[in-house]
C-alpha positions in Angstrom: 55.7 102.7 142.2 55.3 98.9 140.5 52.5 99.4 139.4 53.3 101.4 137.3 56.6 100.7 137.2 56.2 99.1 133.0 55.8 102.3 131.8 59.1 103.2 132.6 60.3 100.4 130.6 58.2 101.4 127.8 58.8 104.8 127.8 63.0 104.4 127.7 65.3 106.0 125.3 65.9 102.2 123.8 62.9 101.1 124.2 61.7 104.5 122.0 65.0 104.8 120.3 63.5 100.5 119.4 60.2 101.6 118.1 61.1 104.4 115.8 63.5 102.3 114.2 61.3 98.9 113.7 58.4 101.3 112.6 60.3 102.4 109.9 61.6 100.1 109.0 59.2 97.4 109.1 57.1 100.1 106.7 60.4 100.4 104.1 60.3 96.8 104.2 56.2 96.5 103.7 56.6 98.5 100.5 58.8 96.8 98.7 57.1 94.4 97.0 58.6 90.9 97.7 59.4 91.3 101.3 56.9 92.3 103.9 56.3 90.8 107.6 58.3 87.5 108.2 61.6 88.6 106.3 61.2 91.1 108.0 61.5 89.9 110.8 64.1 87.2 110.4 66.6 89.9 109.1 65.6 91.7 112.4 65.9 88.7 115.0 68.8 88.0 115.3 69.8 91.3 115.9 67.9 92.1 119.1 69.9 88.8 121.2 72.6 91.3 122.5 69.3 93.4 123.6 67.3 93.6 126.8 63.1 92.3 126.4 61.5 95.1 126.2 63.4 96.9 123.7 63.9 94.3 121.3 60.3 93.3 121.7 59.4 96.7 120.9 61.7 96.9 117.3 60.0 93.1 116.1 56.8 94.8 117.0 57.6 98.0 115.0 58.6 95.9 112.1 56.1 93.3 112.1 53.0 95.9 112.3 54.7 98.9 109.6 55.5 96.5 107.4 51.4 95.5 107.9 50.6 99.1 106.5 53.6 100.0 104.2 52.3 97.5 102.1 49.5 99.6 101.6 52.3 102.2 99.5 52.7 99.1 96.3 50.2 99.0 96.2 48.2 102.7 95.9 51.0 104.0 94.0 52.3 101.1 91.6 49.6 98.2 91.8 51.7 96.0 93.1 50.7 95.1 96.9 54.1 94.9 99.1 52.3 92.5 101.2 50.0 89.5 100.3 47.8 91.5 103.2 47.4 94.6 101.0 46.2 92.5 97.9 43.1 94.2 98.7 44.2 97.1 99.2 45.1 97.4 95.9 41.4 97.5 94.6 40.6 101.2 95.4 43.3 102.3 96.3 45.4 102.3 92.4 42.2 103.2 89.9 41.9 106.2 93.0 46.4 107.3 92.1 45.1 106.8 88.5 43.4 109.6 88.8 45.4 112.0 90.1 44.4 111.4 93.4 47.3 109.3 94.6 47.4 111.6 98.1 44.1 111.4 99.1 43.7 107.1 98.8 47.8 107.2 101.0 46.1 109.7 103.1 42.2 106.4 103.4 45.4 104.2 104.1 47.5 105.8 106.7 44.3 107.1 109.1 42.0 104.3 108.2 45.7 101.9 109.2 46.0 104.6 112.3 42.7 103.6 114.4 42.8 100.0 112.8 45.7 99.2 115.2 44.9 100.8 117.1 41.9 99.1 118.1 43.1 95.9 118.6 45.6 97.0 120.8 42.4 98.8 123.3 41.0 94.5 122.3 44.6 93.1 123.4 44.3 95.4 126.1 40.7 94.1 127.3 40.9 90.1 126.7 44.8 88.9 127.3 43.9 88.9 130.4 40.8 87.4 130.5 42.2 84.4 128.6 44.8 84.2 130.7 42.7 82.9 133.5 41.0 80.7 132.3 44.2 79.2 131.1 45.7 78.5 134.5 42.3 76.0 134.5 44.9 74.2 131.8 47.1 70.9 132.3 49.5 69.0 130.2 46.9 67.1 128.2 45.1 70.2 127.3 48.1 72.2 126.4 48.9 69.6 123.9 45.4 68.6 122.4 45.7 72.6 122.4 49.5 72.2 120.6 48.0 69.1 117.9 44.5 71.7 118.1 46.7 74.8 116.8 48.4 73.1 113.8 44.7 71.2 112.5 43.7 74.7 112.0 47.1 76.4 110.7 47.2 73.1 108.1 43.2 74.0 107.6 43.3 77.1 106.5 47.3 76.5 104.2 47.1 77.1 100.7 46.7 73.9 98.8 45.4 70.5 100.3 45.3 69.5 104.0 47.8 67.0 103.6 50.3 69.4 103.1 49.3 71.2 105.4 49.6 68.1 108.4 52.9 67.2 106.4 54.3 70.4 107.8 53.2 70.5 110.4 54.6 67.0 111.4 58.0 67.0 109.5 58.1 70.7 111.7 57.5 68.7 114.6 60.1 66.5 113.2 63.1 68.8 113.1 62.4 69.5 116.6 63.3 67.1 118.3 66.6 66.8 116.5 69.4 66.9 119.2 69.8 65.3 122.7 66.8 64.0 124.8 65.5 66.4 127.6 64.9 63.4 129.4 67.1 60.4 128.9 70.1 62.5 127.9 71.1 60.3 124.5 71.7 62.2 120.9 68.8 61.3 118.8 68.8 61.6 114.9 72.0 63.7 114.5 73.7 60.5 112.3 76.5 60.7 113.8 77.0 65.0 113.1 78.3 66.3 116.9 76.9 69.5 115.1 73.8 68.1 115.7 73.2 67.2 118.6 72.3 71.0 120.1 68.8 71.2 118.0 69.0 73.2 114.7 69.1 76.6 115.6 65.2 78.0 115.5 66.2 81.3 114.1 68.3 80.5 111.0 66.1 77.4 110.1 63.9 80.4 109.9 65.6 82.6 108.3 66.3 79.7 105.3 62.5 78.8 105.7 61.7 82.6 104.5 63.8 85.3 104.2 66.1 83.1 101.3 63.7 81.1 100.2 61.7 84.2 99.2 65.0 86.2 97.4 65.7 83.0 95.6 62.5 82.2 94.4 61.6 86.0 93.2 65.5 85.9 91.8 63.9 83.0 89.7 61.9 85.0 88.4 64.4 87.1 86.4 62.9 91.2 87.6 65.7 93.3 85.9 63.5 96.7 85.8 62.3 98.6 88.7 58.3 99.8 88.1 57.5 103.3 87.7 56.2 105.2 90.9 53.5 107.1 91.0 54.7 110.1 93.2 51.9 112.1 95.3 52.2 113.7 99.0 50.8 111.8 101.5 47.0 114.4 102.0 44.9 113.2 105.6 41.0 113.2 104.9 39.2 115.9 106.4 37.0 114.8 109.1 34.2 116.3 107.2 35.1 113.2 104.8 34.3 110.4 107.0 30.8 111.8 107.6 28.9 108.6 107.2 32.2 106.1 106.4 33.3 106.1 110.3 31.1 103.0 111.2 32.7 101.0 108.0 36.2 102.1 109.6 34.7 101.0 113.5 33.3 97.6 111.4 36.1 96.4 109.7 38.5 97.0 112.0 36.3 95.0 114.8 36.4 92.1 112.5 40.3 92.1 111.4 40.1 91.9 115.4 37.9 88.9 115.4 39.9 87.5 112.5 43.9 88.3 114.0 42.4 86.7 117.1 41.8 82.6 114.8 45.0 80.5 114.2 46.0 79.8 110.7 43.6 83.0 109.4 45.9 86.1 109.0 45.3 90.3 107.9 44.9 89.2 104.0 42.0 87.3 105.3 40.5 89.5 107.6 40.6 92.4 104.9 39.1 90.6 102.3 36.2 89.4 104.8 35.8 93.0 105.3 36.1 94.3 101.6 33.0 92.1 101.3 31.1 93.3 104.0 32.1 96.8 103.3 30.9 96.1 99.3 27.3 94.6 100.7 25.9 97.4 103.3 28.1 100.6 101.7 25.8 103.0 99.6 28.7 103.6 97.0 28.7 99.4 96.9 29.4 100.5 93.3 31.8 102.0 92.8 33.8 99.5 94.7 37.2 98.4 92.5 36.7 102.4 90.4 38.4 103.5 93.5 35.8 104.1 96.2 37.4 104.9 100.3 35.4 102.6 102.2 37.1 100.3 100.1 40.3 101.7 101.3 39.1 101.9 104.3 37.6 98.5 105.3 40.8 96.6 103.8 43.8 99.0 105.8 41.6 98.9 109.0 41.2 95.3 108.8 44.3 93.9 107.9 46.0 96.3 111.3 43.4 95.1 113.4 45.2 91.4 113.0 49.2 93.0 114.8 47.2 93.2 117.7 44.4 90.8 118.1 46.8 88.2 116.7 49.2 88.7 120.0 46.1 87.2 122.3 46.5 83.5 122.0 50.3 84.1 121.8 51.0 86.2 124.9 47.7 84.9 127.2 47.9 80.6 126.0 51.6 80.9 124.1 50.7 79.6 121.2 51.0 81.4 118.0 48.3 82.4 115.3 50.6 83.1 112.6 54.3 82.7 111.5 54.2 86.1 112.4 53.4 85.9 116.1 55.8 82.8 116.1 59.2 84.8 115.9 57.9 86.6 118.0 56.9 84.2 121.0 61.2 82.5 119.7 62.7 86.0 120.8 60.6 85.6 124.2 61.4 82.7 125.0 65.4 83.3 123.6 65.1 85.8 126.4 63.7 83.8 129.4 60.3 84.8 129.1 57.8 81.8 128.4 53.5 82.4 127.3 51.5 81.3 127.8 49.8 80.2 131.6 51.8 81.8 133.9 52.4 84.8 131.5 50.2 87.0 133.5 51.5 86.1 137.3 55.8 86.5 136.5 56.2 88.6 133.6 52.5 91.2 133.8 55.8 94.0 133.5 56.7 92.9 130.4 52.8 92.1 128.7 52.1 95.4 129.9 55.0 97.2 128.6 54.1 95.5 125.7 50.4 97.3 125.5 51.2 100.7 125.6 54.4 99.2 122.9 51.4 99.1 120.4 50.3 101.6 121.1 53.3 103.6 120.3 53.7 101.9 117.3 51.3 103.1 115.9 51.5 106.4 116.6 54.9 106.2 114.9 53.8 104.4 112.4 51.5 107.9 111.5 54.7 109.8 111.6 57.1 108.7 109.3 54.5 107.7 106.8 54.7 111.8 105.6 58.7 111.0 104.8 58.7 107.7 103.5 56.1 107.9 101.5 58.1 110.9 99.8 60.6 108.5 99.4 59.6 105.7 98.4 60.0 106.6 94.3 63.9 106.5 95.3 63.4 103.5 97.3 61.9 101.1 94.6 64.6 102.8 91.9 66.5 99.8 93.0 66.7 97.0 91.2 64.7 94.6 92.4 67.8 92.5 91.9 70.3 94.3 94.0 67.6 93.9 96.7 67.1 90.5 96.7 71.5 90.2 97.5 70.8 92.3 100.2 68.6 89.9 101.9 70.6 87.1 100.5 73.0 88.5 102.3 71.8 90.5 105.7 70.2 87.2 106.4 73.3 85.1 106.7 74.9 87.4 108.3 72.1 86.7 110.8 71.9 83.9 110.3 75.7 83.3 111.4 75.8 86.2 114.5 72.6 84.5 116.1 75.5 81.5 118.0 78.5 82.3 116.0 78.4 79.7 114.3 79.1 79.7 110.3 77.2 76.0 110.2 74.6 77.6 110.5 75.1 79.4 108.1 75.0 76.1 106.0 71.7 74.9 107.4 69.9 78.4 106.2 71.3 78.5 103.1 70.2 74.9 102.7 66.7 75.1 104.2 65.9 78.8 102.1 66.6 75.8 99.4 64.0 73.5 100.7 61.5 76.6 100.9 62.3 77.6 97.7 61.5 73.6 96.4 58.1 73.9 99.3 57.6 77.3 97.4 57.7 75.3 93.9 55.7 72.4 95.4 52.2 74.3 97.1 53.5 72.9 100.2 52.3 75.6 103.3 55.6 77.2 105.0 53.4 78.3 108.1 52.9 74.9 109.4 56.5 73.7 109.4 57.5 76.6 111.7 55.2 76.6 114.2 55.7 72.4 114.8 58.8 73.8 115.1 58.1 76.3 117.5 55.2 74.1 119.1 57.9 70.8 119.5 59.5 71.0 122.3 56.1 71.7 124.0 54.3 69.4 122.3 57.0 66.3 123.8 57.0 68.2 126.1 53.1 68.2 128.0 52.3 64.7 125.8 55.2 62.6 128.4 54.0 64.2 130.9 50.7 62.9 130.5 51.2 60.0 128.8 52.5 59.2 133.3 49.8 61.5 135.0 47.3 58.6 132.2 49.9 55.6 132.5 50.5 55.3 129.1 47.4 55.7 127.7 47.1 58.1 125.1 43.6 57.1 124.7 42.2 59.0 127.5 43.5 62.0 126.7 39.8 62.8 125.1 38.2 62.4 128.3 40.8 64.0 130.8 38.2 67.0 131.1 36.0 69.1 130.1 38.2 71.5 128.3 40.3 68.2 126.4 37.0 67.1 125.3 35.9 69.7 123.1 39.3 70.4 121.6 39.5 67.2 120.4 36.3 67.4 119.0 37.1 70.7 117.1 39.7 69.2 116.1 37.8 65.4 115.3 35.4 67.9 112.8 38.7 70.0 110.6 40.7 67.1 110.2 37.5 64.4 109.5 33.7 65.7 109.4 34.3 68.8 107.4 36.2 67.2 104.3 33.8 64.3 104.4 31.2 66.5 104.3 30.7 66.3 100.8 31.2 63.0 100.1 28.5 62.5 103.2 25.7 64.6 101.4 26.6 62.6 97.5 25.2 59.7 100.3 21.0 59.7 99.7 20.9 60.2 95.8 23.4 57.6 95.2 21.1 54.8 94.8 18.3 56.9 92.9 18.1 56.4 89.5 18.2 59.3 86.9 14.5 60.0 85.2 
């Protein structure tokens, strides 16, 4: 009986209600340009702390999956992707809408999104337990190296220079150190401010960096009007229309699963890689960019397939691959669940419930898509400044209610201003949050590793074959790859031009 107890949690009324609300809210947030997955999760996260573990995760996962799909609605109807993940969808979706085929374009996007999401659930169910078994070989040094690799990967693929990405990751680690030393009990980096002795609240920082900074950025652009919307009803494609397109659907879904499992890549990368692959392989490649359903299938199946596979390193290793999974990881930690090596043995019921919840979310997403598409015109008729003011209000309420301290609202505003400045300066925000979330684990495993190796940090790469491989990859990403273009030019430097 205990083997199927997780089904009771997954199908409990509170969980099902959270799935419906979260998915619906996620689709709406994704469809409104300027918001997106991170803003939606940042706003909803504080309201999950009074909920049970599985319903709270169901709400957040619903917002995550729904927002990735929701971006396709505005991309198709108004040529403005609601989220960066849907930028590739716009290439063929909007031309179809201009031809009067908006309903069909939304149907292709919806069907591909649901199938891609379900395939990623299957990959997650099969891959996460296997990776978790391998993770039992990880000691303190190996976990430290893995966290360092995660920060390096995020920095390497961040927009802008790697130096800026590494700097932001280091800044996140520093902010995580503010508060009380877990070993000595002494205050550090508090500057005599009693409020800082408990450390900065993770949720307040995340809300400020993403939700508030995005709102500040959008308000600064002064978009006063509302975009014109091509009204449409969602029309799912017939089975006969899938002839010759199923292979593209499956291939694109697996591309999304593969890229989603890699730290620092994300759904936008998966969508464009899948789109390029489909364009090369499709017999209708000349129609790409002119309203070709194959382009919609490739983009939407890939970006939605990322939602499940991105949870693989998060659940099995405790390493978030991006900001979204970092927020989900922080929610699990708040509820007393630490993803990583022992997750599959200590909280197997929660993990299995998450698997079922992800499947249900993709099914619910199909159901809520129909009414949301019809109501989309009314949603977008609201002027953007009003929407952003609402985002600021909900963000501040969420930041303050987490610990009941008004100063957390001040922290959120300060980090919102800092996040806005980082955006202007081209500094990526993802490495900062990853460093902030992983900071305690980073410090804890570093200290343990030093104790086990008599304080010799130089012995870390030779502690085991696992750590040797991880440090070799870090070296390649940080040294070999950036220097490769310069090293390739060395043989030609001494030659005289003829």
